[in-house]
Short mmCIF file of C-alpha atoms in Angstrom, two decimals:
data_model
loop_
_atom_site.label_atom_id
_atom_site.label_comp_id
_atom_site.label_asym_id
_atom_site.label_seq_id
_atom_site.Cartn_x
_atom_site.Cartn_y
_atom_site.Cartn_z
CA UNK A 286 -209.08 -26.18 26.03
CA UNK A 287 -212.42 -24.36 26.45
CA UNK A 288 -215.36 -25.31 24.36
CA UNK A 289 -216.60 -21.71 24.08
CA UNK A 290 -216.25 -19.30 21.16
CA UNK A 291 -217.17 -15.96 22.59
CA UNK A 292 -215.75 -13.70 20.01
CA UNK A 293 -214.15 -13.60 16.57
CA UNK A 294 -210.44 -13.54 15.75
CA UNK A 295 -210.73 -9.93 14.65
CA UNK A 296 -212.25 -8.76 17.97
CA UNK A 297 -209.71 -10.81 19.83
CA UNK A 298 -206.92 -9.30 17.89
CA UNK A 299 -208.15 -5.83 19.00
CA UNK A 300 -208.17 -6.99 22.54
CA UNK A 301 -204.76 -8.32 22.47
CA UNK A 302 -203.34 -5.30 20.65
CA UNK A 303 -204.88 -3.02 23.23
CA UNK A 304 -203.18 -4.95 25.90
CA UNK A 305 -199.90 -4.86 24.23
CA UNK A 306 -200.12 -1.07 23.61
CA UNK A 307 -200.99 -0.61 27.23
CA UNK A 308 -198.17 -2.79 28.57
CA UNK A 309 -195.21 -2.00 26.23
CA UNK A 310 -194.14 1.41 25.16
CA UNK A 311 -192.44 -0.22 22.22
CA UNK A 312 -195.63 -1.44 20.69
CA UNK A 313 -196.76 0.47 17.66
CA UNK A 314 -199.76 -0.50 15.51
CA UNK A 315 -199.30 0.30 11.91
CA UNK A 316 -202.52 0.50 9.74
CA UNK A 317 -203.28 1.16 6.16
CA UNK A 318 -207.02 2.11 6.76
CA UNK A 319 -208.07 -1.48 7.25
CA UNK A 320 -209.09 -2.04 10.93
CA UNK A 321 -209.04 1.68 11.61
CA UNK A 322 -212.75 1.59 12.63
CA UNK A 323 -212.02 -1.14 15.23
CA UNK A 324 -209.10 0.89 16.56
CA UNK A 325 -211.39 3.86 16.96
CA UNK A 326 -214.08 1.81 18.61
CA UNK A 327 -211.68 0.63 21.17
CA UNK A 328 -210.37 4.11 21.80
CA UNK A 329 -206.89 3.13 20.87
CA UNK A 330 -206.20 6.00 18.44
CA UNK A 331 -207.36 8.51 21.01
CA UNK A 332 -205.29 6.90 23.76
CA UNK A 333 -202.13 6.32 21.72
CA UNK A 334 -202.07 8.93 18.95
CA UNK A 335 -198.41 8.53 18.34
CA UNK A 336 -198.34 4.66 18.54
CA UNK A 337 -201.35 3.90 16.31
CA UNK A 338 -200.28 5.08 12.94
CA UNK A 339 -202.57 4.94 9.95
CA UNK A 340 -200.72 5.67 6.70
CA UNK A 341 -203.79 5.62 4.59
CA UNK A 342 -204.22 3.34 1.56
CA UNK A 343 -200.44 3.12 1.10
CA UNK A 344 -199.38 -0.42 1.70
CA UNK A 345 -195.77 -0.12 0.53
CA UNK A 346 -195.31 2.72 3.05
CA UNK A 347 -197.12 0.74 5.66
CA UNK A 348 -194.33 -1.89 5.60
CA UNK A 349 -191.60 0.69 5.11
CA UNK A 350 -192.77 2.66 8.03
CA UNK A 351 -192.86 -0.54 10.09
CA UNK A 352 -189.28 -1.18 9.06
CA UNK A 353 -188.20 2.21 10.10
CA UNK A 354 -189.93 2.00 13.46
CA UNK A 355 -188.33 -1.45 14.03
CA UNK A 356 -184.91 0.10 13.28
CA UNK A 357 -185.65 2.67 15.96
CA UNK A 358 -186.25 -0.09 18.56
CA UNK A 359 -190.04 -0.37 18.33
CA UNK A 360 -192.18 -3.54 17.85
CA UNK A 361 -194.56 -2.84 15.00
CA UNK A 362 -197.88 -4.72 14.78
CA UNK A 363 -198.96 -4.37 11.15
CA UNK A 364 -202.34 -5.44 10.15
CA UNK A 365 -204.42 -5.50 6.96
CA UNK A 366 -206.06 -7.56 4.29
CA UNK A 367 -203.78 -10.41 3.26
CA UNK A 368 -203.47 -9.46 -0.41
CA UNK A 369 -202.53 -5.90 0.47
CA UNK A 370 -200.48 -6.79 3.54
CA UNK A 371 -198.34 -9.58 1.96
CA UNK A 372 -198.63 -9.66 -1.81
CA UNK A 373 -198.70 -5.93 -2.76
CA UNK A 374 -195.76 -4.89 -0.57
CA UNK A 375 -193.84 -8.24 -0.75
CA UNK A 376 -190.58 -6.48 -1.71
CA UNK A 377 -190.98 -4.18 1.22
CA UNK A 378 -191.38 -7.20 3.52
CA UNK A 379 -188.36 -8.78 1.95
CA UNK A 380 -186.12 -5.67 1.92
CA UNK A 381 -187.53 -3.07 4.33
CA UNK A 382 -187.95 -5.65 7.08
CA UNK A 383 -186.08 -8.87 6.60
CA UNK A 384 -183.01 -7.58 4.72
CA UNK A 385 -182.55 -4.85 7.28
CA UNK A 386 -182.42 -7.32 10.13
CA UNK A 387 -185.60 -5.63 11.35
CA UNK A 388 -188.72 -7.53 12.50
CA UNK A 389 -192.36 -7.00 12.96
CA UNK A 390 -195.69 -8.81 13.70
CA UNK A 391 -197.94 -8.93 10.61
CA UNK A 392 -201.51 -9.96 11.13
CA UNK A 393 -203.76 -10.41 8.15
CA UNK A 394 -207.45 -10.92 7.64
CA UNK A 395 -209.12 -12.37 4.55
CA UNK A 396 -207.10 -15.42 3.90
CA UNK A 397 -208.08 -17.54 0.90
CA UNK A 398 -211.77 -16.95 0.90
CA UNK A 399 -213.07 -14.90 3.82
CA UNK A 400 -214.20 -12.19 1.38
CA UNK A 401 -215.83 -14.66 -0.97
CA UNK A 402 -218.09 -12.04 -2.43
CA UNK A 403 -215.20 -9.63 -3.12
CA UNK A 404 -213.56 -11.99 -5.61
CA UNK A 405 -209.95 -12.72 -6.39
CA UNK A 406 -208.64 -9.27 -5.64
CA UNK A 407 -209.36 -9.81 -1.97
CA UNK A 408 -208.04 -13.40 -1.78
CA UNK A 409 -204.47 -14.51 -0.94
CA UNK A 410 -204.10 -18.25 -0.93
CA UNK A 411 -200.39 -17.74 -1.62
CA UNK A 412 -199.69 -15.63 1.48
CA UNK A 413 -198.27 -18.44 3.60
CA UNK A 414 -196.03 -19.69 0.76
CA UNK A 415 -194.68 -16.12 0.09
CA UNK A 416 -193.89 -15.38 3.67
CA UNK A 417 -192.40 -18.81 4.20
CA UNK A 418 -190.03 -18.21 1.29
CA UNK A 419 -188.35 -15.43 3.41
CA UNK A 420 -185.75 -16.43 6.05
CA UNK A 421 -186.56 -16.26 9.75
CA UNK A 422 -190.28 -15.78 9.65
CA UNK A 423 -192.68 -17.74 11.90
CA UNK A 424 -196.14 -18.33 10.41
CA UNK A 425 -199.17 -18.96 12.55
CA UNK A 426 -202.58 -19.96 11.11
CA UNK A 427 -204.77 -19.99 14.20
CA UNK A 428 -207.96 -21.98 14.05
CA UNK A 429 -209.72 -20.33 17.00
CA UNK A 430 -209.70 -16.90 18.81
CA UNK A 431 -208.08 -18.48 21.83
CA UNK A 432 -205.23 -19.75 19.57
CA UNK A 433 -204.81 -16.28 18.05
CA UNK A 434 -204.79 -14.72 21.48
CA UNK A 435 -202.01 -17.03 22.73
CA UNK A 436 -199.94 -17.00 19.44
CA UNK A 437 -200.19 -13.23 19.06
CA UNK A 438 -198.95 -12.62 22.63
CA UNK A 439 -196.15 -15.11 22.39
CA UNK A 440 -195.21 -14.03 18.86
CA UNK A 441 -194.98 -10.43 19.91
CA UNK A 442 -193.01 -11.28 23.01
CA UNK A 443 -190.64 -13.42 20.98
CA UNK A 444 -189.24 -10.52 19.12
CA UNK A 445 -188.83 -12.12 15.77
CA UNK A 446 -190.72 -11.74 12.48
CA UNK A 447 -194.12 -13.28 12.79
CA UNK A 448 -196.97 -13.58 10.33
CA UNK A 449 -200.39 -14.45 11.71
CA UNK A 450 -203.16 -15.32 9.29
CA UNK A 451 -206.48 -14.78 10.95
CA UNK A 452 -209.83 -15.97 9.49
CA UNK A 453 -213.57 -15.44 9.95
CA UNK A 454 -213.81 -19.20 10.21
CA UNK A 455 -212.96 -20.91 13.39
CA UNK A 456 -212.94 -24.36 14.73
CA UNK A 457 -215.39 -25.29 17.56
CA UNK A 458 -212.51 -25.59 19.99
CA UNK A 459 -209.00 -24.38 20.48
CA UNK A 460 -206.39 -27.05 20.29
CA UNK A 461 -202.99 -25.43 20.73
CA UNK A 462 -201.49 -22.93 23.03
CA UNK A 463 -198.72 -20.48 22.62
CA UNK A 464 -196.32 -23.37 21.79
CA UNK A 465 -195.85 -24.08 18.10
CA UNK A 466 -196.86 -27.64 18.58
CA UNK A 467 -198.57 -30.52 16.61
CA UNK A 468 -201.27 -32.21 18.67
CA UNK A 469 -203.28 -35.36 18.09
CA UNK A 470 -207.00 -34.91 17.70
CA UNK A 471 -207.88 -38.50 16.72
CA UNK A 472 -205.98 -41.76 16.86
CA UNK A 473 -205.67 -44.38 14.15
CA UNK A 474 -203.53 -47.34 13.37
CA UNK A 475 -200.31 -47.43 11.25
CA UNK A 476 -202.43 -49.07 8.51
CA UNK A 477 -204.57 -46.05 8.16
CA UNK A 478 -204.14 -42.54 6.80
CA UNK A 479 -202.82 -39.57 8.77
CA UNK A 480 -204.22 -36.12 8.25
CA UNK A 481 -202.23 -33.10 9.25
CA UNK A 482 -204.69 -30.17 9.49
CA UNK A 483 -203.58 -26.62 9.62
CA UNK A 484 -205.80 -23.89 11.15
CA UNK A 485 -209.44 -23.60 10.38
CA UNK A 486 -211.03 -26.79 8.98
CA UNK A 487 -210.51 -29.27 11.92
CA UNK A 488 -214.16 -29.91 12.27
CA UNK A 489 -214.62 -30.61 8.60
CA UNK A 490 -211.57 -32.97 8.69
CA UNK A 491 -212.88 -34.87 11.70
CA UNK A 492 -216.22 -35.27 10.09
CA UNK A 493 -214.60 -36.40 6.89
CA UNK A 494 -212.83 -39.38 8.38
CA UNK A 495 -215.72 -40.69 10.41
CA UNK A 496 -215.64 -44.43 10.17
CA UNK A 497 -212.17 -44.47 8.56
CA UNK A 498 -208.93 -45.68 10.05
CA UNK A 499 -207.42 -42.27 10.31
CA UNK A 500 -205.14 -40.27 12.60
CA UNK A 501 -205.86 -36.58 12.66
CA UNK A 502 -203.11 -34.26 13.76
CA UNK A 503 -203.31 -30.47 14.08
CA UNK A 504 -201.02 -27.49 14.03
CA UNK A 505 -201.59 -23.68 13.85
CA UNK A 506 -197.91 -23.18 13.02
CA UNK A 507 -196.91 -24.36 9.48
CA UNK A 508 -193.58 -22.56 9.64
CA UNK A 509 -191.35 -23.57 11.30
CA UNK A 510 -193.04 -26.88 11.50
CA UNK A 511 -192.85 -28.96 14.69
CA UNK A 512 -190.86 -31.64 12.75
CA UNK A 513 -189.89 -33.71 15.77
CA UNK A 514 -193.52 -34.17 16.94
CA UNK A 515 -194.68 -34.92 13.40
CA UNK A 516 -192.05 -37.54 13.05
CA UNK A 517 -193.05 -39.12 16.30
CA UNK A 518 -196.79 -39.01 15.68
CA UNK A 519 -197.00 -40.28 12.12
CA UNK A 520 -197.24 -44.01 12.37
CA UNK A 521 -198.14 -45.11 8.84
CA UNK A 522 -196.91 -44.23 5.33
CA UNK A 523 -199.85 -42.28 4.01
CA UNK A 524 -200.16 -38.53 4.87
CA UNK A 525 -202.57 -35.96 3.73
CA UNK A 526 -201.95 -32.27 4.48
CA UNK A 527 -205.15 -30.23 4.83
CA UNK A 528 -204.17 -26.63 4.38
CA UNK A 529 -206.46 -23.59 3.99
CA UNK A 530 -204.04 -21.94 1.59
CA UNK A 531 -202.25 -22.74 -1.68
CA UNK A 532 -202.02 -26.55 -1.96
CA UNK A 533 -198.52 -27.73 -1.61
CA UNK A 534 -197.37 -24.81 0.56
CA UNK A 535 -196.40 -27.05 3.52
CA UNK A 536 -195.38 -30.23 1.62
CA UNK A 537 -191.70 -29.42 1.53
CA UNK A 538 -191.45 -28.97 5.28
CA UNK A 539 -193.49 -32.05 5.95
CA UNK A 540 -191.29 -34.05 3.55
CA UNK A 541 -188.17 -32.78 5.27
CA UNK A 542 -189.64 -33.81 8.71
CA UNK A 543 -190.48 -37.34 7.43
CA UNK A 544 -187.50 -37.92 5.17
CA UNK A 545 -186.22 -40.84 7.30
CA UNK A 546 -188.92 -43.12 5.89
CA UNK A 547 -190.83 -43.99 2.69
CA UNK A 548 -194.08 -41.86 2.73
CA UNK A 549 -196.82 -40.88 0.39
CA UNK A 550 -197.55 -37.26 1.07
CA UNK A 551 -200.50 -35.47 -0.57
CA UNK A 552 -201.46 -31.83 -0.30
CA UNK A 553 -205.06 -30.76 -0.18
CA UNK A 554 -205.64 -27.03 -0.12
CA UNK A 555 -206.50 -24.28 -2.62
CA UNK A 556 -205.64 -25.93 -5.97
CA UNK A 557 -207.40 -23.25 -8.11
CA UNK A 558 -206.89 -19.68 -6.89
CA UNK A 559 -208.92 -18.20 -9.74
CA UNK A 560 -212.32 -19.36 -8.51
CA UNK A 561 -214.58 -17.19 -10.71
CA UNK A 562 -217.45 -17.37 -8.25
CA UNK A 563 -218.65 -15.29 -5.38
CA UNK A 564 -220.99 -16.40 -2.50
CA UNK A 565 -219.88 -17.29 1.02
CA UNK A 566 -216.73 -18.64 2.73
CA UNK A 567 -218.65 -21.89 2.96
CA UNK A 568 -219.26 -21.96 -0.72
CA UNK A 569 -215.53 -21.47 -1.34
CA UNK A 570 -214.58 -24.20 1.14
CA UNK A 571 -216.83 -26.48 -0.81
CA UNK A 572 -215.49 -25.34 -4.16
CA UNK A 573 -211.96 -26.06 -3.03
CA UNK A 574 -213.01 -29.49 -1.72
CA UNK A 575 -212.13 -28.50 1.77
CA UNK A 576 -215.62 -29.25 3.34
CA UNK A 577 -216.07 -32.67 4.97
CA UNK A 578 -217.26 -34.35 1.74
CA UNK A 579 -214.45 -32.91 -0.29
CA UNK A 580 -211.81 -33.89 2.24
CA UNK A 581 -213.20 -37.43 2.45
CA UNK A 582 -213.14 -37.80 -1.37
CA UNK A 583 -209.53 -36.62 -1.42
CA UNK A 584 -208.37 -38.84 1.38
CA UNK A 585 -210.08 -41.97 0.03
CA UNK A 586 -209.03 -41.43 -3.55
CA UNK A 587 -206.21 -43.50 -4.94
CA UNK B 111 -170.94 18.63 15.04
CA UNK B 112 -169.03 15.38 15.50
CA UNK B 113 -168.33 14.06 18.96
CA UNK B 114 -165.11 12.17 18.16
CA UNK B 115 -162.98 11.25 15.30
CA UNK B 116 -161.88 7.71 14.50
CA UNK B 117 -158.42 6.57 15.38
CA UNK B 118 -158.55 3.12 13.90
CA UNK B 119 -156.73 2.33 10.77
CA UNK B 120 -153.44 3.63 9.44
CA UNK B 121 -154.24 7.29 9.82
CA UNK B 122 -156.85 9.26 11.77
CA UNK B 123 -159.91 10.58 10.13
CA UNK B 124 -158.70 14.13 10.57
CA UNK B 125 -156.04 13.57 7.96
CA UNK B 126 -158.61 13.00 5.19
CA UNK B 127 -160.47 15.79 3.50
CA UNK B 128 -162.60 16.38 0.40
CA UNK B 129 -159.53 16.42 -1.87
CA UNK B 130 -158.78 12.73 -0.94
CA UNK B 131 -162.23 11.52 -1.99
CA UNK B 132 -161.69 11.06 -5.75
CA UNK B 133 -158.51 9.11 -5.07
CA UNK B 134 -160.35 6.90 -2.62
CA UNK B 135 -163.12 6.32 -5.24
CA UNK B 136 -160.57 5.09 -7.81
CA UNK B 137 -159.51 2.43 -5.35
CA UNK B 138 -162.90 0.77 -5.79
CA UNK B 139 -163.21 -1.01 -9.09
CA UNK B 140 -165.71 -3.40 -10.65
CA UNK B 141 -168.91 -1.23 -10.59
CA UNK B 142 -167.81 1.32 -13.20
CA UNK B 143 -171.24 1.35 -14.65
CA UNK B 144 -172.39 3.26 -11.64
CA UNK B 145 -169.41 5.75 -11.65
CA UNK B 146 -171.76 8.49 -12.79
CA UNK B 147 -174.20 7.79 -10.06
CA UNK B 148 -171.40 7.90 -7.43
CA UNK B 149 -169.76 11.13 -8.69
CA UNK B 150 -173.23 12.84 -8.71
CA UNK B 151 -173.60 12.33 -5.02
CA UNK B 152 -170.09 13.17 -3.96
CA UNK B 153 -170.37 16.79 -2.95
CA UNK B 154 -173.66 16.42 -1.11
CA UNK B 155 -172.33 13.44 0.77
CA UNK B 156 -169.21 15.34 1.83
CA UNK B 157 -171.12 18.41 3.02
CA UNK B 158 -173.57 16.25 4.92
CA UNK B 159 -170.74 14.33 6.74
CA UNK B 160 -168.46 17.32 7.12
CA UNK B 161 -170.86 20.05 8.10
CA UNK B 162 -174.39 18.82 8.78
CA UNK B 163 -174.84 15.41 10.34
CA UNK B 164 -174.11 14.61 14.04
CA UNK B 165 -172.47 11.23 14.43
CA UNK B 166 -169.84 9.32 16.30
CA UNK B 167 -167.86 7.11 14.03
CA UNK B 168 -166.37 5.16 16.89
CA UNK B 169 -169.82 4.34 18.19
CA UNK B 170 -171.87 4.39 15.03
CA UNK B 171 -175.17 3.41 16.82
CA UNK B 172 -175.01 6.30 19.27
CA UNK B 173 -178.62 7.06 20.02
CA UNK B 174 -178.27 10.79 19.64
CA UNK B 175 -176.85 10.56 16.06
CA UNK B 176 -178.57 11.88 13.01
CA UNK B 177 -179.63 9.13 10.73
CA UNK B 178 -178.45 9.20 7.16
CA UNK B 179 -180.22 6.87 4.70
CA UNK B 180 -178.72 6.37 1.30
CA UNK B 181 -181.90 5.36 -0.45
CA UNK B 182 -180.34 5.55 -3.84
CA UNK B 183 -178.05 2.62 -3.11
CA UNK B 184 -176.54 2.48 -6.62
CA UNK B 185 -172.97 3.59 -7.02
CA UNK B 186 -172.11 3.77 -3.31
CA UNK B 187 -168.35 4.44 -4.01
CA UNK B 188 -168.71 8.05 -3.02
CA UNK B 189 -170.57 7.09 0.12
CA UNK B 190 -167.93 4.56 1.14
CA UNK B 191 -165.11 7.09 0.34
CA UNK B 192 -166.71 9.62 2.67
CA UNK B 193 -167.34 7.10 5.46
CA UNK B 194 -163.66 5.99 5.18
CA UNK B 195 -162.45 9.57 5.18
CA UNK B 196 -164.52 10.20 8.31
CA UNK B 197 -163.18 7.14 10.00
CA UNK B 198 -166.07 4.69 10.07
CA UNK B 199 -163.78 2.02 8.74
CA UNK B 200 -160.10 1.83 7.52
CA UNK B 201 -159.47 3.38 4.13
CA UNK B 202 -157.71 0.15 3.07
CA UNK B 203 -161.02 -1.61 3.08
CA UNK B 204 -161.91 0.37 -0.04
CA UNK B 205 -159.43 -1.83 -2.01
CA UNK B 206 -161.52 -4.89 -1.27
CA UNK B 207 -164.65 -3.36 -2.71
CA UNK B 208 -166.98 -5.92 -4.14
CA UNK B 209 -164.80 -8.98 -3.21
CA UNK B 210 -166.34 -11.98 -1.54
CA UNK B 211 -165.10 -11.06 1.94
CA UNK B 212 -165.44 -7.45 1.73
CA UNK B 213 -167.89 -5.42 3.88
CA UNK B 214 -168.36 -3.08 0.86
CA UNK B 215 -170.73 -4.39 -1.80
CA UNK B 216 -172.13 -2.63 -4.89
CA UNK B 217 -175.00 -1.78 -2.69
CA UNK B 218 -174.50 -0.96 0.97
CA UNK B 219 -175.53 -3.42 3.70
CA UNK B 220 -176.21 -1.99 7.19
CA UNK B 221 -175.40 -5.27 8.82
CA UNK B 222 -171.85 -5.16 7.37
CA UNK B 223 -170.73 -1.56 7.11
CA UNK B 224 -170.36 0.60 10.26
CA UNK B 225 -172.37 3.76 9.97
CA UNK B 226 -174.68 2.55 7.28
CA UNK B 227 -178.24 2.94 8.53
CA UNK B 228 -180.24 0.95 5.92
CA UNK B 229 -179.39 -1.65 3.35
CA UNK B 230 -180.29 -0.28 -0.07
CA UNK B 231 -180.01 -1.08 -3.73
CA UNK B 232 -183.53 -1.66 -4.75
CA UNK B 233 -184.88 1.78 -5.36
CA UNK B 234 -187.82 3.29 -3.51
CA UNK B 235 -187.34 1.91 -0.05
CA UNK B 236 -185.37 4.54 1.81
CA UNK B 237 -188.00 7.22 2.28
CA UNK B 238 -190.65 4.81 3.67
CA UNK B 239 -188.02 3.64 6.13
CA UNK B 240 -187.02 7.25 6.82
CA UNK B 241 -190.66 8.19 7.62
CA UNK B 242 -190.86 5.21 10.03
CA UNK B 243 -187.65 6.35 11.74
CA UNK B 244 -188.96 9.91 11.97
CA UNK B 245 -192.20 8.70 13.52
CA UNK B 246 -190.14 6.55 15.87
CA UNK B 247 -188.06 9.64 16.79
CA UNK B 248 -191.25 11.53 17.46
CA UNK B 249 -192.41 8.84 19.91
CA UNK B 250 -189.06 9.05 21.63
CA UNK B 251 -189.01 12.87 21.65
CA UNK B 252 -185.72 12.62 19.76
CA UNK B 253 -183.97 15.65 18.30
CA UNK B 254 -182.12 13.56 15.70
CA UNK B 255 -182.67 14.39 12.08
CA UNK B 256 -183.42 11.72 9.44
CA UNK B 257 -181.73 12.64 6.21
CA UNK B 258 -182.58 10.52 3.08
CA UNK B 259 -180.55 10.80 -0.11
CA UNK B 260 -182.44 9.96 -3.30
CA UNK B 261 -181.96 10.35 -7.03
CA UNK B 262 -184.31 11.97 -9.52
CA UNK B 263 -184.51 8.68 -11.38
CA UNK B 264 -185.39 6.92 -8.13
CA UNK B 265 -188.40 9.13 -7.81
CA UNK B 266 -190.04 7.13 -10.60
CA UNK B 267 -190.76 4.49 -8.03
CA UNK B 268 -194.34 4.95 -6.86
CA UNK B 269 -193.52 3.99 -3.27
CA UNK B 270 -191.75 7.35 -2.84
CA UNK B 271 -194.90 9.25 -3.58
CA UNK B 272 -196.79 7.43 -0.88
CA UNK B 273 -194.06 8.38 1.52
CA UNK B 274 -193.75 11.94 0.37
CA UNK B 275 -197.52 12.34 1.09
CA UNK B 276 -197.55 10.84 4.54
CA UNK B 277 -194.36 12.65 5.73
CA UNK B 278 -196.11 16.00 5.37
CA UNK B 279 -199.39 14.75 6.62
CA UNK B 280 -197.65 13.75 9.83
CA UNK B 281 -195.67 16.99 9.90
CA UNK B 282 -192.27 15.23 10.15
CA UNK B 283 -190.09 18.26 10.49
CA UNK B 284 -187.06 16.18 11.62
CA UNK B 285 -187.15 14.54 8.21
CA UNK B 286 -185.05 15.83 5.21
CA UNK B 287 -184.67 14.47 1.74
CA UNK B 288 -181.85 15.42 -0.57
CA UNK B 289 -182.55 14.58 -4.15
CA UNK B 290 -179.58 14.41 -6.48
CA UNK B 291 -181.00 15.71 -9.78
CA UNK B 292 -178.70 14.58 -12.54
CA UNK B 293 -181.46 14.20 -15.15
CA UNK B 294 -181.67 10.46 -14.80
CA UNK B 295 -185.43 10.15 -14.71
CA UNK B 296 -186.41 8.55 -17.95
CA UNK B 297 -189.41 10.82 -18.57
CA UNK B 298 -188.21 13.85 -16.63
CA UNK B 299 -190.15 15.81 -13.92
CA UNK B 300 -192.13 18.63 -15.65
CA UNK B 301 -192.14 21.54 -13.31
CA UNK B 302 -189.01 20.26 -11.53
CA UNK B 303 -188.33 17.74 -8.84
CA UNK B 304 -189.07 20.23 -6.04
CA UNK B 305 -192.59 20.73 -7.27
CA UNK B 306 -193.36 17.08 -6.42
CA UNK B 307 -192.54 17.80 -2.84
CA UNK B 308 -194.00 21.25 -2.76
CA UNK B 309 -197.42 20.06 -3.84
CA UNK B 310 -197.46 17.96 -0.68
CA UNK B 311 -196.49 20.89 1.41
CA UNK B 312 -192.87 20.16 1.97
CA UNK B 313 -190.41 22.99 2.34
CA UNK B 314 -188.24 22.93 -0.79
CA UNK B 315 -184.94 24.33 -1.82
CA UNK B 316 -183.11 24.07 -5.14
CA UNK B 317 -179.29 24.26 -5.01
CA UNK B 318 -176.21 23.78 -7.01
CA UNK B 319 -175.13 20.34 -6.02
CA UNK B 320 -171.44 21.21 -6.31
CA UNK B 321 -171.72 24.35 -4.10
CA UNK B 322 -170.82 23.16 -0.53
CA UNK B 323 -171.92 26.47 1.11
CA UNK B 324 -175.25 26.39 -0.70
CA UNK B 325 -175.84 22.76 0.29
CA UNK B 326 -175.04 23.41 3.92
CA UNK B 327 -177.32 26.54 3.94
CA UNK B 328 -180.15 24.56 2.32
CA UNK B 329 -179.98 21.87 4.89
CA UNK B 330 -180.46 24.57 7.59
CA UNK B 331 -183.66 25.89 6.01
CA UNK B 332 -186.42 26.80 8.52
CA UNK B 333 -189.40 24.58 7.61
CA UNK B 334 -192.17 25.67 9.91
CA UNK B 335 -193.05 22.17 10.99
CA UNK B 336 -192.71 20.68 7.65
CA UNK B 337 -190.25 18.11 6.12
CA UNK B 338 -187.53 19.50 3.91
CA UNK B 339 -186.63 18.60 0.39
CA UNK B 340 -183.31 19.94 -1.01
CA UNK B 341 -182.88 19.31 -4.73
CA UNK B 342 -179.27 19.39 -5.55
CA UNK B 343 -178.60 19.86 -9.27
CA UNK B 344 -175.62 18.32 -10.84
CA UNK B 345 -174.47 17.91 -14.34
CA UNK B 346 -176.22 15.28 -16.37
CA UNK B 347 -174.57 12.20 -17.91
CA UNK B 348 -173.88 14.35 -20.99
CA UNK B 349 -173.04 17.48 -19.09
#
């Protein structure tokens, strides 16, 4: 994979959505104000006045409208801030999409701490857990704009319900392509610990295990998890999940994948959603113990 | 104007009329607590399916059909009775209402019941879906109408008021809402239900919800590019 990072996930999202609107008449972007400025800058609202729909600050209707469009044969791409895209209209996602047998691509910004200064109202560490509680959803947590690019295009083309959690943070390199795979970033021995890192945070995890006997695996797709590859790649009996969302979100799927052996599985993610501090994303990563030092402390603790 | 009539089942749809509906409804037991909700909608549903909507009960997903969305999914016995009378499924299916293998639950499921456009039951979802379908129809340059049936109690859900606002902002003149006003809203609607739509620039009509000609006429109202709200007044629970 390329070692370059030429843009952000947000700008890459806009580029891909522009391509999809141009190439597929079924593509419809549904907004609730968030991202509208970017769509205007790209000229997409002017170019596709009927297929870029901004419902205003009405997130329940944003999902309901997407459901109605999907029932009419369109492929909605619905974007917004994670708390307002997932948590606020969760019943609409459950009933106006999933229960109808309708599908859409939901793309969020904000994640767990991107808007660190905005506080709890703009943070959604439970988003992946919530979406994963619904049947049939694929969840991608890209760690790099190139990953977002590939996963958004493949997720759109796949036709199912897809949630993509973008971030202002990005790993130095892209590690996965459009396939929902688990890859090995660092090898260790069966006597050592294995880290399964999801999305942004790879560089911190690699720095954390410097000098340790540790295998580092990576995925941008926590649901459905690439269980067969995980089973094949985990050699030892000690696994730590490094997840940039609510701690424990992916533990069940990992446990299912490794249920054929005795394993210790620990989850390291957002343990305390009510932070009570502002600052920067880096501050919050440190607060949650997801910087290199925090990860090392967690991994080496008994 | 219906393209065909159904010929499945023990009799053809043409043999069933309005006078059969109440007998059909009595064949569905187990959800009696929603009998009032069901009888409230009966006449509007019949007029819609008998005089207003275009559909093909043999090919329920015919692209040129009008879309009817029962947002107020509670008490669907009247809905099922009308669909059976019009031939979407055999009348005998009504006897299995609510049983494990029945297609007919206490709330309708679009994946199970021929002709049902949306799965409903949780209040406040249908109008948002209807707005999306109307926007989709606009992209497709479709002439199909989207008709959403709601209740005055259902209007308590805030999601409806999001959708009421954007429907008029987008000028969705193929969208119509029929509100069954049976005085179910806990705190009422001062100024009347229609005023909640009128303030958002919808065309509105109040009608007697038992007067078939009036309902049919209201659904044909010229709206000058606006969505249409028809408030059908029926007797309240104590009426």
